[in-house]
Structure formats: C-alpha cells, structure tokens
PDB file of C-alpha atoms in Angstrom:
ATOM      1  CA  UNK A 630      31.074  87.423 -15.442  1.00 85.00           C
ATOM      2  CA  UNK A 631      30.072  84.737 -12.273  1.00 87.00           C
ATOM      3  CA  UNK A 632      26.469  82.772 -11.721  1.00 89.00           C
ATOM      4  CA  UNK A 633      24.641  85.679 -10.738  1.00 89.00           C
ATOM      5  CA  UNK A 634      25.232  87.527 -13.763  1.00 91.00           C
ATOM      6  CA  UNK A 635      24.466  84.689 -16.037  1.00 90.00           C
ATOM      7  CA  UNK A 636      21.208  83.883 -14.810  1.00 92.00           C
ATOM      8  CA  UNK A 637      20.366  87.324 -14.946  1.00 91.00           C
ATOM      9  CA  UNK A 638      21.371  87.722 -18.862  1.00 91.00           C
ATOM     10  CA  UNK A 639      19.303  84.294 -19.626  1.00 91.00           C
ATOM     11  CA  UNK A 640      16.686  84.287 -17.457  1.00 91.00           C
ATOM     12  CA  UNK A 641      17.550  80.800 -16.011  1.00 91.00           C
ATOM     13  CA  UNK A 642      17.889  79.606 -12.699  1.00 92.00           C
ATOM     14  CA  UNK A 643      21.435  79.148 -10.819  1.00 92.00           C
ATOM     15  CA  UNK A 644      20.077  75.323 -10.411  1.00 94.00           C
ATOM     16  CA  UNK A 645      19.818  75.238 -14.020  1.00 93.00           C
ATOM     17  CA  UNK A 646      22.741  76.635 -15.179  1.00 91.00           C
ATOM     18  CA  UNK A 647      24.519  74.232 -12.699  1.00 92.00           C
ATOM     19  CA  UNK A 648      22.872  71.049 -13.710  1.00 92.00           C
ATOM     20  CA  UNK A 649      23.727  71.981 -17.556  1.00 90.00           C
ATOM     21  CA  UNK A 650      26.930  72.301 -16.542  1.00 91.00           C
ATOM     22  CA  UNK A 651      27.166  69.059 -14.995  1.00 91.00           C
ATOM     23  CA  UNK A 652      25.507  67.327 -18.192  1.00 90.00           C
ATOM     24  CA  UNK A 653      28.334  68.721 -20.063  1.00 90.00           C
ATOM     25  CA  UNK A 654      26.162  71.316 -22.320  1.00 90.00           C
ATOM     26  CA  UNK A 655      28.821  74.084 -21.100  1.00 90.00           C
ATOM     27  CA  UNK A 656      32.379  74.091 -19.475  1.00 88.00           C
ATOM     28  CA  UNK A 657      33.032  77.596 -17.422  1.00 89.00           C
ATOM     29  CA  UNK A 658      36.173  78.083 -16.375  1.00 86.00           C
ATOM     30  CA  UNK A 659      36.943  78.551 -12.452  1.00 85.00           C
ATOM     31  CA  UNK A 660      38.631  81.780 -11.347  1.00 78.00           C
ATOM     32  CA  UNK A 661      42.086  80.396  -9.603  1.00 75.00           C
ATOM     33  CA  UNK A 662      42.005  83.310  -6.881  1.00 77.00           C
ATOM     34  CA  UNK A 663      38.248  82.578  -5.136  1.00 77.00           C
ATOM     35  CA  UNK A 664      37.854  78.892  -7.435  1.00 77.00           C
ATOM     36  CA  UNK A 665      34.359  80.874  -8.254  1.00 82.00           C
ATOM     37  CA  UNK A 666      33.213  80.030 -11.820  1.00 86.00           C
ATOM     38  CA  UNK A 667      33.906  82.912 -14.539  1.00 88.00           C
ATOM     39  CA  UNK A 668      31.242  82.446 -17.349  1.00 87.00           C
ATOM     40  CA  UNK A 669      32.324  84.340 -21.074  1.00 91.00           C
ATOM     41  CA  UNK A 670      29.827  85.376 -23.779  1.00 92.00           C
ATOM     42  CA  UNK A 671      29.997  82.351 -25.651  1.00 92.00           C
ATOM     43  CA  UNK A 672      28.617  80.739 -22.468  1.00 90.00           C
ATOM     44  CA  UNK A 673      25.571  82.588 -22.519  1.00 93.00           C
ATOM     45  CA  UNK A 674      24.995  81.980 -26.292  1.00 92.00           C
ATOM     46  CA  UNK A 675      24.796  78.859 -25.236  1.00 92.00           C
ATOM     47  CA  UNK A 676      22.724  79.373 -21.858  1.00 92.00           C
ATOM     48  CA  UNK A 677      20.154  81.105 -23.895  1.00 93.00           C
ATOM     49  CA  UNK A 678      20.214  78.820 -26.793  1.00 92.00           C
ATOM     50  CA  UNK A 679      19.878  75.817 -24.391  1.00 92.00           C
ATOM     51  CA  UNK A 680      16.862  77.998 -22.270  1.00 92.00           C
ATOM     52  CA  UNK A 681      14.944  78.227 -25.765  1.00 93.00           C
ATOM     53  CA  UNK A 682      15.286  74.317 -26.892  1.00 93.00           C
ATOM     54  CA  UNK A 683      14.097  73.281 -23.328  1.00 92.00           C
ATOM     55  CA  UNK A 684      11.276  75.521 -23.580  1.00 92.00           C
ATOM     56  CA  UNK A 685       9.911  73.650 -26.685  1.00 90.00           C
ATOM     57  CA  UNK A 686      10.638  70.162 -25.229  1.00 89.00           C
ATOM     58  CA  UNK A 687      13.984  69.346 -26.597  1.00 92.00           C
ATOM     59  CA  UNK A 688      15.501  66.747 -24.771  1.00 91.00           C
ATOM     60  CA  UNK A 689      18.784  67.356 -23.219  1.00 92.00           C
ATOM     61  CA  UNK A 690      20.553  64.549 -24.789  1.00 92.00           C
ATOM     62  CA  UNK A 691      19.594  65.855 -27.765  1.00 92.00           C
ATOM     63  CA  UNK A 692      20.924  69.412 -27.105  1.00 92.00           C
ATOM     64  CA  UNK A 693      24.414  67.544 -26.245  1.00 92.00           C
ATOM     65  CA  UNK A 694      24.255  66.292 -29.503  1.00 92.00           C
ATOM     66  CA  UNK A 695      24.170  69.379 -31.175  1.00 91.00           C
ATOM     67  CA  UNK A 696      26.424  71.437 -28.788  1.00 90.00           C
ATOM     68  CA  UNK A 697      28.987  68.660 -29.677  1.00 89.00           C
ATOM     69  CA  UNK A 698      28.441  68.681 -33.520  1.00 89.00           C
ATOM     70  CA  UNK A 699      26.887  64.972 -33.590  1.00 92.00           C
ATOM     71  CA  UNK A 700      23.384  66.800 -34.948  1.00 91.00           C
ATOM     72  CA  UNK A 701      22.431  69.511 -36.494  1.00 92.00           C
ATOM     73  CA  UNK A 702      19.752  71.875 -35.312  1.00 91.00           C
ATOM     74  CA  UNK A 703      17.018  70.793 -38.260  1.00 93.00           C
ATOM     75  CA  UNK A 704      17.809  67.320 -37.890  1.00 92.00           C
ATOM     76  CA  UNK A 705      17.095  67.357 -34.020  1.00 92.00           C
ATOM     77  CA  UNK A 706      13.618  69.741 -34.209  1.00 92.00           C
ATOM     78  CA  UNK A 707      12.171  66.936 -37.153  1.00 92.00           C
ATOM     79  CA  UNK A 708      12.873  64.259 -34.933  1.00 90.00           C
ATOM     80  CA  UNK A 709      11.242  66.291 -32.034  1.00 90.00           C
ATOM     81  CA  UNK A 710       8.217  67.299 -34.125  1.00 92.00           C
ATOM     82  CA  UNK A 711       7.590  63.856 -34.703  1.00 91.00           C
ATOM     83  CA  UNK A 712       7.960  62.565 -31.132  1.00 90.00           C
ATOM     84  CA  UNK A 713       5.334  65.040 -30.061  1.00 90.00           C
ATOM     85  CA  UNK A 714       2.591  64.726 -33.224  1.00 88.00           C
ATOM     86  CA  UNK A 715       3.162  60.849 -31.987  1.00 87.00           C
ATOM     87  CA  UNK A 716       2.117  61.933 -28.295  1.00 89.00           C
ATOM     88  CA  UNK A 717      -0.286  64.107 -29.777  1.00 88.00           C
ATOM     89  CA  UNK A 718      -2.105  61.269 -31.327  1.00 84.00           C
ATOM     90  CA  UNK A 719      -1.283  59.109 -28.517  1.00 85.00           C
ATOM     91  CA  UNK A 720      -3.001  61.612 -26.215  1.00 88.00           C
ATOM     92  CA  UNK A 721      -6.212  62.256 -28.816  1.00 86.00           C
ATOM     93  CA  UNK A 722      -6.742  58.357 -28.851  1.00 86.00           C
ATOM     94  CA  UNK A 723      -6.650  58.544 -24.992  1.00 88.00           C
ATOM     95  CA  UNK A 724      -9.256  61.545 -24.974  1.00 87.00           C
ATOM     96  CA  UNK A 725     -11.603  59.784 -27.551  1.00 84.00           C
ATOM     97  CA  UNK A 726     -11.497  56.445 -25.335  1.00 84.00           C
ATOM     98  CA  UNK A 727     -12.068  58.119 -22.144  1.00 86.00           C
ATOM     99  CA  UNK A 728     -14.753  60.010 -23.735  1.00 83.00           C
ATOM    100  CA  UNK A 729     -16.445  57.000 -24.940  1.00 78.00           C
ATOM    101  CA  UNK A 730     -16.294  55.205 -21.407  1.00 79.00           C
ATOM    102  CA  UNK A 731     -17.768  58.425 -19.688  1.00 80.00           C
ATOM    103  CA  UNK A 732     -20.271  58.794 -22.434  1.00 76.00           C
ATOM    104  CA  UNK A 733     -21.370  55.430 -21.928  1.00 72.00           C
ATOM    105  CA  UNK A 734     -21.650  55.360 -18.141  1.00 70.00           C
ATOM    106  CA  UNK A 735     -19.590  52.690 -17.148  1.00 66.00           C
ATOM    107  CA  UNK A 736     -18.989  51.442 -13.473  1.00 69.00           C
ATOM    108  CA  UNK A 737     -18.623  48.101 -13.852  1.00 70.00           C
ATOM    109  CA  UNK A 738     -14.555  48.272 -13.045  1.00 70.00           C
ATOM    110  CA  UNK A 739     -14.596  44.489 -14.678  1.00 71.00           C
ATOM    111  CA  UNK A 740     -15.806  45.780 -17.682  1.00 74.00           C
ATOM    112  CA  UNK A 741     -13.718  48.700 -18.069  1.00 78.00           C
ATOM    113  CA  UNK A 742     -10.494  47.126 -18.401  1.00 80.00           C
ATOM    114  CA  UNK A 743     -11.608  45.277 -21.206  1.00 77.00           C
ATOM    115  CA  UNK A 744     -13.070  48.116 -22.948  1.00 79.00           C
ATOM    116  CA  UNK A 745     -10.058  50.107 -23.032  1.00 84.00           C
ATOM    117  CA  UNK A 746      -7.847  47.305 -24.245  1.00 85.00           C
ATOM    118  CA  UNK A 747     -10.538  46.518 -26.966  1.00 85.00           C
ATOM    119  CA  UNK A 748     -10.544  50.322 -28.367  1.00 86.00           C
ATOM    120  CA  UNK A 749      -7.149  50.876 -28.182  1.00 88.00           C
ATOM    121  CA  UNK A 750      -5.880  47.621 -29.743  1.00 89.00           C
ATOM    122  CA  UNK A 751      -8.826  48.670 -32.501  1.00 90.00           C
ATOM    123  CA  UNK A 752      -7.280  52.104 -33.262  1.00 88.00           C
ATOM    124  CA  UNK A 753      -3.846  50.869 -33.836  1.00 89.00           C
ATOM    125  CA  UNK A 754      -5.134  48.275 -36.410  1.00 91.00           C
ATOM    126  CA  UNK A 755      -3.847  48.420 -39.978  1.00 91.00           C
ATOM    127  CA  UNK A 756      -6.234  48.964 -42.819  1.00 93.00           C
ATOM    128  CA  UNK A 757      -7.124  45.342 -43.694  1.00 93.00           C
ATOM    129  CA  UNK A 758      -7.064  44.225 -39.850  1.00 93.00           C
ATOM    130  CA  UNK A 759     -10.125  46.924 -39.683  1.00 94.00           C
ATOM    131  CA  UNK A 760     -11.370  45.562 -43.122  1.00 94.00           C
ATOM    132  CA  UNK A 761     -11.154  41.896 -41.131  1.00 94.00           C
ATOM    133  CA  UNK A 762     -12.804  43.004 -37.678  1.00 94.00           C
ATOM    134  CA  UNK A 763     -16.091  44.442 -39.398  1.00 94.00           C
ATOM    135  CA  UNK A 764     -16.531  41.810 -41.324  1.00 93.00           C
ATOM    136  CA  UNK A 765     -15.919  38.967 -38.426  1.00 93.00           C
ATOM    137  CA  UNK A 766     -18.161  41.139 -36.481  1.00 92.00           C
ATOM    138  CA  UNK A 767     -21.156  41.494 -38.725  1.00 90.00           C
ATOM    139  CA  UNK A 768     -20.707  37.339 -39.693  1.00 89.00           C
ATOM    140  CA  UNK A 769     -21.061  37.082 -36.141  1.00 89.00           C
ATOM    141  CA  UNK A 770     -24.396  39.387 -35.733  1.00 87.00           C
ATOM    142  CA  UNK A 771     -25.696  37.743 -38.746  1.00 84.00           C
ATOM    143  CA  UNK A 772     -25.254  34.030 -39.210  1.00 80.00           C
ATOM    144  CA  UNK A 773     -25.436  31.935 -42.125  1.00 81.00           C
ATOM    145  CA  UNK A 774     -26.242  33.092 -46.025  1.00 81.00           C
ATOM    146  CA  UNK A 775     -27.850  36.393 -44.706  1.00 81.00           C
ATOM    147  CA  UNK A 776     -24.743  37.463 -43.457  1.00 84.00           C
ATOM    148  CA  UNK A 777     -22.484  36.747 -45.800  1.00 84.00           C
ATOM    149  CA  UNK A 778     -24.731  38.573 -48.299  1.00 81.00           C
ATOM    150  CA  UNK A 779     -24.684  41.629 -45.712  1.00 83.00           C
ATOM    151  CA  UNK A 780     -21.164  41.938 -45.505  1.00 87.00           C
ATOM    152  CA  UNK A 781     -20.598  41.477 -49.252  1.00 83.00           C
ATOM    153  CA  UNK A 782     -22.651  44.680 -50.259  1.00 82.00           C
ATOM    154  CA  UNK A 783     -20.212  46.521 -47.684  1.00 88.00           C
ATOM    155  CA  UNK A 784     -16.699  44.391 -48.633  1.00 87.00           C
ATOM    156  CA  UNK A 785     -16.166  47.314 -51.176  1.00 86.00           C
ATOM    157  CA  UNK A 786     -16.284  50.174 -48.679  1.00 91.00           C
ATOM    158  CA  UNK A 787     -14.411  48.841 -45.464  1.00 92.00           C
ATOM    159  CA  UNK A 788     -10.715  50.010 -46.209  1.00 91.00           C
ATOM    160  CA  UNK A 789     -10.659  52.229 -43.598  1.00 92.00           C
ATOM    161  CA  UNK A 790      -7.803  55.416 -42.703  1.00 90.00           C
ATOM    162  CA  UNK A 791      -8.116  56.555 -39.808  1.00 90.00           C
ATOM    163  CA  UNK A 792      -6.075  59.404 -40.249  1.00 87.00           C
ATOM    164  CA  UNK A 793      -8.551  62.521 -38.476  1.00 88.00           C
ATOM    165  CA  UNK A 794      -9.665  63.014 -35.352  1.00 86.00           C
ATOM    166  CA  UNK A 795     -13.535  62.953 -36.985  1.00 91.00           C
ATOM    167  CA  UNK A 796     -12.254  59.443 -38.458  1.00 92.00           C
ATOM    168  CA  UNK A 797     -10.997  58.519 -35.638  1.00 90.00           C
ATOM    169  CA  UNK A 798     -14.185  59.621 -33.197  1.00 90.00           C
ATOM    170  CA  UNK A 799     -15.884  57.600 -35.627  1.00 92.00           C
ATOM    171  CA  UNK A 800     -13.939  54.519 -35.306  1.00 93.00           C
ATOM    172  CA  UNK A 801     -14.605  54.147 -32.090  1.00 90.00           C
ATOM    173  CA  UNK A 802     -18.305  54.758 -32.048  1.00 90.00           C
ATOM    174  CA  UNK A 803     -18.309  52.513 -34.712  1.00 92.00           C
ATOM    175  CA  UNK A 804     -16.556  49.413 -32.757  1.00 91.00           C
ATOM    176  CA  UNK A 805     -18.888  50.483 -29.743  1.00 87.00           C
ATOM    177  CA  UNK A 806     -21.713  50.148 -32.216  1.00 88.00           C
ATOM    178  CA  UNK A 807     -21.015  46.617 -33.527  1.00 89.00           C
ATOM    179  CA  UNK A 808     -20.142  45.985 -29.728  1.00 85.00           C
ATOM    180  CA  UNK A 809     -23.452  46.666 -28.409  1.00 82.00           C
ATOM    181  CA  UNK A 810     -25.433  44.794 -31.306  1.00 82.00           C
ATOM    182  CA  UNK A 811     -27.494  41.680 -30.146  1.00 81.00           C
ATOM    183  CA  UNK A 812     -26.548  38.593 -32.336  1.00 81.00           C
ATOM    184  CA  UNK A 813     -29.777  37.272 -34.414  1.00 79.00           C
ATOM    185  CA  UNK A 814     -31.578  34.258 -33.612  1.00 75.00           C
ATOM    186  CA  UNK A 815     -30.779  31.432 -36.290  1.00 74.00           C
ATOM    187  CA  UNK A 816     -33.945  30.263 -35.733  1.00 74.00           C
ATOM    188  CA  UNK A 817     -35.307  33.760 -37.542  1.00 72.00           C
ATOM    189  CA  UNK A 818     -37.610  32.418 -40.684  1.00 71.00           C
ATOM    190  CA  UNK A 819     -35.819  35.174 -42.591  1.00 69.00           C
ATOM    191  CA  UNK A 820     -32.432  33.451 -41.839  1.00 73.00           C
ATOM    192  CA  UNK A 821     -33.590  30.030 -42.148  1.00 74.00           C
ATOM    193  CA  UNK A 822     -34.632  31.043 -45.447  1.00 70.00           C
ATOM    194  CA  UNK A 823     -31.685  32.561 -46.347  1.00 72.00           C
ATOM    195  CA  UNK A 824     -29.593  29.523 -45.049  1.00 73.00           C
ATOM    196  CA  UNK A 825     -31.552  27.597 -47.675  1.00 74.00           C
ATOM    197  CA  UNK A 826     -29.812  28.953 -50.614  1.00 68.00           C
ATOM    198  CA  UNK A 827     -26.846  27.349 -52.566  1.00 69.00           C
ATOM    199  CA  UNK A 828     -23.720  28.394 -51.156  1.00 60.00           C
ATOM    200  CA  UNK A 829     -22.276  28.603 -54.908  1.00 66.00           C
ATOM    201  CA  UNK A 830     -25.178  31.156 -55.577  1.00 63.00           C
ATOM    202  CA  UNK A 831     -24.020  33.106 -52.826  1.00 59.00           C
ATOM    203  CA  UNK A 832     -20.396  33.551 -53.587  1.00 60.00           C
ATOM    204  CA  UNK A 833     -21.426  34.005 -57.333  1.00 62.00           C
ATOM    205  CA  UNK A 834     -23.414  36.986 -56.051  1.00 56.00           C
ATOM    206  CA  UNK A 835     -20.641  38.019 -54.022  1.00 56.00           C
ATOM    207  CA  UNK A 836     -18.248  38.469 -57.212  1.00 56.00           C
ATOM    208  CA  UNK A 837     -21.049  40.112 -59.490  1.00 59.00           C
ATOM    209  CA  UNK A 838     -22.057  42.148 -56.602  1.00 58.00           C
ATOM    210  CA  UNK A 839     -19.022  43.690 -55.631  1.00 56.00           C
ATOM    211  CA  UNK A 840     -18.216  44.499 -59.958  1.00 59.00           C
ATOM    212  CA  UNK A 841     -21.247  46.615 -59.747  1.00 65.00           C
ATOM    213  CA  UNK A 842     -20.875  48.222 -56.916  1.00 63.00           C
ATOM    214  CA  UNK A 843     -17.172  49.135 -57.788  1.00 60.00           C
ATOM    215  CA  UNK A 844     -17.690  49.400 -61.579  1.00 67.00           C
ATOM    216  CA  UNK A 845     -20.923  50.970 -62.019  1.00 66.00           C
ATOM    217  CA  UNK A 846     -21.937  52.800 -59.068  1.00 66.00           C
ATOM    218  CA  UNK A 847     -20.920  55.956 -60.918  1.00 69.00           C
ATOM    219  CA  UNK A 848     -22.427  54.848 -64.236  1.00 74.00           C
ATOM    220  CA  UNK A 849     -25.477  56.770 -65.106  1.00 77.00           C
ATOM    221  CA  UNK A 850     -26.561  53.924 -67.709  1.00 81.00           C
ATOM    222  CA  UNK A 851     -26.343  51.365 -65.185  1.00 78.00           C
ATOM    223  CA  UNK A 852     -28.336  53.719 -62.565  1.00 78.00           C
ATOM    224  CA  UNK A 853     -30.922  53.840 -64.876  1.00 83.00           C
ATOM    225  CA  UNK A 854     -31.258  50.531 -65.637  1.00 83.00           C
ATOM    226  CA  UNK A 855     -32.144  49.895 -61.905  1.00 81.00           C
ATOM    227  CA  UNK A 856     -34.687  52.129 -61.600  1.00 83.00           C
ATOM    228  CA  UNK A 857     -36.471  50.988 -64.612  1.00 87.00           C
ATOM    229  CA  UNK A 858     -36.210  47.357 -62.702  1.00 87.00           C
ATOM    230  CA  UNK A 859     -37.269  48.770 -59.490  1.00 86.00           C
ATOM    231  CA  UNK A 860     -40.311  50.571 -60.674  1.00 88.00           C
ATOM    232  CA  UNK A 861     -41.102  47.667 -62.926  1.00 89.00           C
ATOM    233  CA  UNK A 862     -40.930  45.794 -59.685  1.00 88.00           C
ATOM    234  CA  UNK A 863     -43.323  48.032 -57.425  1.00 87.00           C
ATOM    235  CA  UNK A 864     -45.689  47.890 -60.553  1.00 88.00           C
ATOM    236  CA  UNK A 865     -45.613  44.366 -60.480  1.00 87.00           C
ATOM    237  CA  UNK A 866     -46.216  44.068 -56.822  1.00 84.00           C
ATOM    238  CA  UNK A 867     -49.137  46.453 -57.381  1.00 82.00           C
ATOM    239  CA  UNK A 868     -51.199  44.166 -59.906  1.00 84.00           C
ATOM    240  CA  UNK A 869     -50.312  40.768 -58.062  1.00 81.00           C
ATOM    241  CA  UNK A 870     -52.030  40.697 -54.525  1.00 81.00           C
ATOM    242  CA  UNK A 871     -51.068  37.152 -54.069  1.00 83.00           C
ATOM    243  CA  UNK A 872     -47.239  37.971 -54.346  1.00 80.00           C
ATOM    244  CA  UNK A 873     -47.858  41.520 -52.917  1.00 82.00           C
ATOM    245  CA  UNK A 874     -48.860  39.498 -49.606  1.00 82.00           C
ATOM    246  CA  UNK A 875     -45.562  36.633 -49.863  1.00 80.00           C
ATOM    247  CA  UNK A 876     -43.405  39.671 -50.345  1.00 82.00           C
ATOM    248  CA  UNK A 877     -44.685  41.619 -47.420  1.00 82.00           C
ATOM    249  CA  UNK A 878     -44.507  38.909 -45.145  1.00 80.00           C
ATOM    250  CA  UNK A 879     -40.896  38.564 -46.387  1.00 78.00           C
ATOM    251  CA  UNK A 880     -40.345  42.030 -46.052  1.00 78.00           C
ATOM    252  CA  UNK A 881     -41.653  41.757 -42.649  1.00 79.00           C
ATOM    253  CA  UNK A 882     -39.825  38.768 -41.202  1.00 73.00           C
ATOM    254  CA  UNK A 883     -36.719  41.491 -42.067  1.00 75.00           C
ATOM    255  CA  UNK A 884     -37.683  43.872 -40.191  1.00 76.00           C
ATOM    256  CA  UNK A 885     -38.295  41.749 -37.310  1.00 72.00           C
ATOM    257  CA  UNK A 886     -34.901  40.630 -37.610  1.00 69.00           C
ATOM    258  CA  UNK A 887     -33.419  43.820 -37.888  1.00 71.00           C
ATOM    259  CA  UNK A 888     -35.739  44.906 -35.135  1.00 67.00           C
ATOM    260  CA  UNK A 889     -33.971  42.148 -33.108  1.00 61.00           C
ATOM    261  CA  UNK A 890     -30.349  44.226 -33.009  1.00 64.00           C
ATOM    262  CA  UNK A 891     -31.250  46.363 -30.157  1.00 57.00           C
ATOM    263  CA  UNK A 892     -30.135  49.447 -31.752  1.00 57.00           C
ATOM    264  CA  UNK A 893     -30.606  51.445 -34.982  1.00 63.00           C
ATOM    265  CA  UNK A 894     -28.938  49.997 -37.896  1.00 60.00           C
ATOM    266  CA  UNK A 895     -28.705  53.303 -39.524  1.00 79.00           C
ATOM    267  CA  UNK A 896     -26.080  54.261 -37.383  1.00 87.00           C
ATOM    268  CA  UNK A 897     -23.558  52.177 -39.364  1.00 90.00           C
ATOM    269  CA  UNK A 898     -24.110  53.879 -42.467  1.00 90.00           C
ATOM    270  CA  UNK A 899     -23.399  57.279 -40.827  1.00 92.00           C
ATOM    271  CA  UNK A 900     -20.090  56.256 -39.287  1.00 94.00           C
ATOM    272  CA  UNK A 901     -18.753  54.408 -42.285  1.00 94.00           C
ATOM    273  CA  UNK A 902     -19.600  57.450 -44.406  1.00 94.00           C
ATOM    274  CA  UNK A 903     -17.434  59.585 -42.618  1.00 95.00           C
ATOM    275  CA  UNK A 904     -14.823  56.397 -42.855  1.00 95.00           C
ATOM    276  CA  UNK A 905     -14.941  55.700 -46.588  1.00 94.00           C
ATOM    277  CA  UNK A 906     -15.013  58.696 -48.818  1.00 92.00           C
ATOM    278  CA  UNK A 907     -16.350  56.516 -51.549  1.00 88.00           C
ATOM    279  CA  UNK A 908     -19.505  55.039 -49.384  1.00 89.00           C
ATOM    280  CA  UNK A 909     -20.267  58.496 -48.841  1.00 90.00           C
ATOM    281  CA  UNK A 910     -20.449  58.786 -52.442  1.00 87.00           C
ATOM    282  CA  UNK A 911     -22.171  55.754 -52.869  1.00 84.00           C
ATOM    283  CA  UNK A 912     -24.801  57.020 -50.396  1.00 86.00           C
ATOM    284  CA  UNK A 913     -25.387  60.553 -51.944  1.00 87.00           C
ATOM    285  CA  UNK A 914     -26.161  58.674 -55.195  1.00 83.00           C
ATOM    286  CA  UNK A 915     -28.361  56.363 -53.777  1.00 83.00           C
ATOM    287  CA  UNK A 916     -30.660  59.241 -52.211  1.00 87.00           C
ATOM    288  CA  UNK A 917     -30.243  61.017 -55.056  1.00 86.00           C
ATOM    289  CA  UNK A 918     -31.378  57.736 -57.299  1.00 84.00           C
ATOM    290  CA  UNK A 919     -34.220  57.388 -54.532  1.00 88.00           C
ATOM    291  CA  UNK A 920     -35.603  60.602 -55.180  1.00 91.00           C
ATOM    292  CA  UNK A 921     -35.417  60.006 -58.708  1.00 88.00           C
ATOM    293  CA  UNK A 922     -37.642  57.001 -57.822  1.00 89.00           C
ATOM    294  CA  UNK A 923     -40.101  58.340 -55.476  1.00 91.00           C
ATOM    295  CA  UNK A 924     -40.673  60.873 -58.348  1.00 91.00           C
ATOM    296  CA  UNK A 925     -41.546  58.487 -61.225  1.00 89.00           C
ATOM    297  CA  UNK A 926     -43.790  56.094 -58.057  1.00 89.00           C
ATOM    298  CA  UNK A 927     -45.443  59.170 -57.600  1.00 90.00           C
ATOM    299  CA  UNK A 928     -46.823  60.212 -60.829  1.00 90.00           C
ATOM    300  CA  UNK A 929     -47.401  56.587 -61.378  1.00 88.00           C
ATOM    301  CA  UNK A 930     -49.233  55.788 -58.387  1.00 88.00           C
ATOM    302  CA  UNK A 931     -49.218  58.691 -55.988  1.00 90.00           C
ATOM    303  CA  UNK A 932     -46.849  57.016 -53.229  1.00 90.00           C
ATOM    304  CA  UNK A 933     -43.325  56.789 -52.583  1.00 90.00           C
ATOM    305  CA  UNK A 934     -40.920  53.913 -52.225  1.00 88.00           C
ATOM    306  CA  UNK A 935     -41.211  54.493 -48.226  1.00 87.00           C
ATOM    307  CA  UNK A 936     -44.770  54.890 -48.449  1.00 88.00           C
ATOM    308  CA  UNK A 937     -45.121  51.282 -50.522  1.00 87.00           C
ATOM    309  CA  UNK A 938     -43.073  49.724 -47.823  1.00 84.00           C
ATOM    310  CA  UNK A 939     -44.944  51.026 -44.993  1.00 82.00           C
ATOM    311  CA  UNK A 940     -48.332  50.251 -46.419  1.00 82.00           C
ATOM    312  CA  UNK A 941     -47.340  46.430 -46.695  1.00 77.00           C
ATOM    313  CA  UNK A 942     -48.036  46.203 -42.990  1.00 72.00           C
ATOM    314  CA  UNK A 943     -51.776  46.070 -43.954  1.00 73.00           C
ATOM    315  CA  UNK A 944     -51.076  43.969 -46.855  1.00 65.00           C
ATOM    316  CA  UNK A 945     -50.034  41.251 -44.411  1.00 57.00           C
ATOM    317  CA  UNK A 946     -53.048  41.530 -42.550  1.00 56.00           C
TER     318      UNK A 946
END
C-alpha cells in the first residue's frame, strides 16, 4: 500500500510517517516500477505502535530502542513514568513559587530573582539541610541563650520530609515566614536576662528537654506530673503578690519581645504541624493538656490559664 493509504490506516500525517522512516523506525520497500514506497501490514502495526507511544510522550529515541530490541516496553514505560513524575514535581515547585510571589505582590525586580532562587533551593534541601536552615534562621532571629533554648524546644520536630503538595506549600510558606520575621534586639530586657544564664546550664537543659519531649510526650504519668506542677505554680503566684508582680514583669518583657517580630509567631506552629506528624501529635496532646489544666484552674480559682496571663497585665501596673 502507498503512503496515502498508510496515513489513513494509522491516522498519522504523511509528514510524520516520513519522519519516522528517516529516524529508522520503519523501513518500507520501494516499488521498482514507480519508485514509490510500499507499506506492509507489519509497517502499519509499527506505525500504530509508534503513534500510540508518542501520544504518551515516549521519546522517538526510546521507541527506536524498543523496535530494535534493545529495550523492553515495560522498561521504557517505567523510565518515561519516572521522568514525567519528576517533571510534575518540578512544575509543582514552580507553581508554588510563582503563587507565593504573586501573593506577596512583589514588583521589585531586583529582589524577585533572589526570592525565586532561595525558595527553589530550600525545596531541594535534604532532611538535615532543612533542619539546619530552620535552626540557623531561628538563632539569627532570637540571639543568645534564648535562641538556643527556643531552637531546642523545636529540635526533635525539625526532621522534615516534603513528600506531598500540602507539605511543599507549607514549606514554602514557612521559609517566607522565617524570612519576614524581624530580628530581636540584643538589648531587649528579656534577652539580656537570658544571656546572663550559665551556658553549661543551657546545654544541660537542652539535653534534658530533648529527652523529655521525645520520651515522655505520650507518657500519661509524666503529663499528670507536669499538670500538677503547673497548677501548683499558679496557686503559688496567687498567694505571693510580690512574686506575681515580678513574674508579670517577666511575661510582659517576653510579650514585648515577641511583638517585635512583626508577625504572628503562631503561624510557625501551624506550618510545622503540617510538616511533622510528631509535632502535630505533640500539639494535640498539649491542647488536651491545657484543656484539663483549665478545668482544674476554673474549679479552684475561677479563671483559665489564658485569663491568668491576661490578668498579669494589671498586676504589673
């Protein structure tokens, strides 16, 4: 059959059929009397296969390997699937970055390039690199001993794997959030107070705190012990007005420090809950823990923990 009939049988254009011939995918014979190409039923089967594989984006070079017997069809499809998956992942990362820039209404061309580079690089970070990135950024925001204690409280939950669209989105937003935070002034009273603490005690606290978080945040006995200590602390503060006043001043200084960040620091916890399942569980236990404490405080004192801290504002004055 001639090329016109071959095109009708396969749905391919004459140009496509000639291209596949030039690439060595088919080798039709020539009619000696008129020098026209003659296509056999075997050629039609090959052309139908070639057309089908091209529809699903399998490269001509791979199809040639299949026809020549150098690769099997399952192997070619697996390789193509892996490449498609990688392309989808890269496109998704680009989508997240573009959406982020659009949401921030960035119009300064001098900063957009740096922004894109930073977000793309952090998406490719390994687990350890992500952990180091967050820790380093937090230590820069919170200087001195307080920064070390602050980072330590999150350290067990900073092993982050960005393996879903939701996590990729949360990671990009977390990076942006950390980038937007103002750095705390070293002269803040609370920071100065924390910097007066013995460095060795910080390290001792760091080790103990990490062990407590990892080993005991699912331990009911440990949680009950902390609850009792919490209620006892409130009880003690309620009895000693002078100590309560000192504590109120410390809390006020802490709040002033966090207010200087320029954004809502609770967003960090929301993103980390998405990125780390253990932290999500830890926060759920913490909420249940605080709910139970509030019940006890309400019963004994008539206020919740939140109300106690809000009332400290009047105590300081």
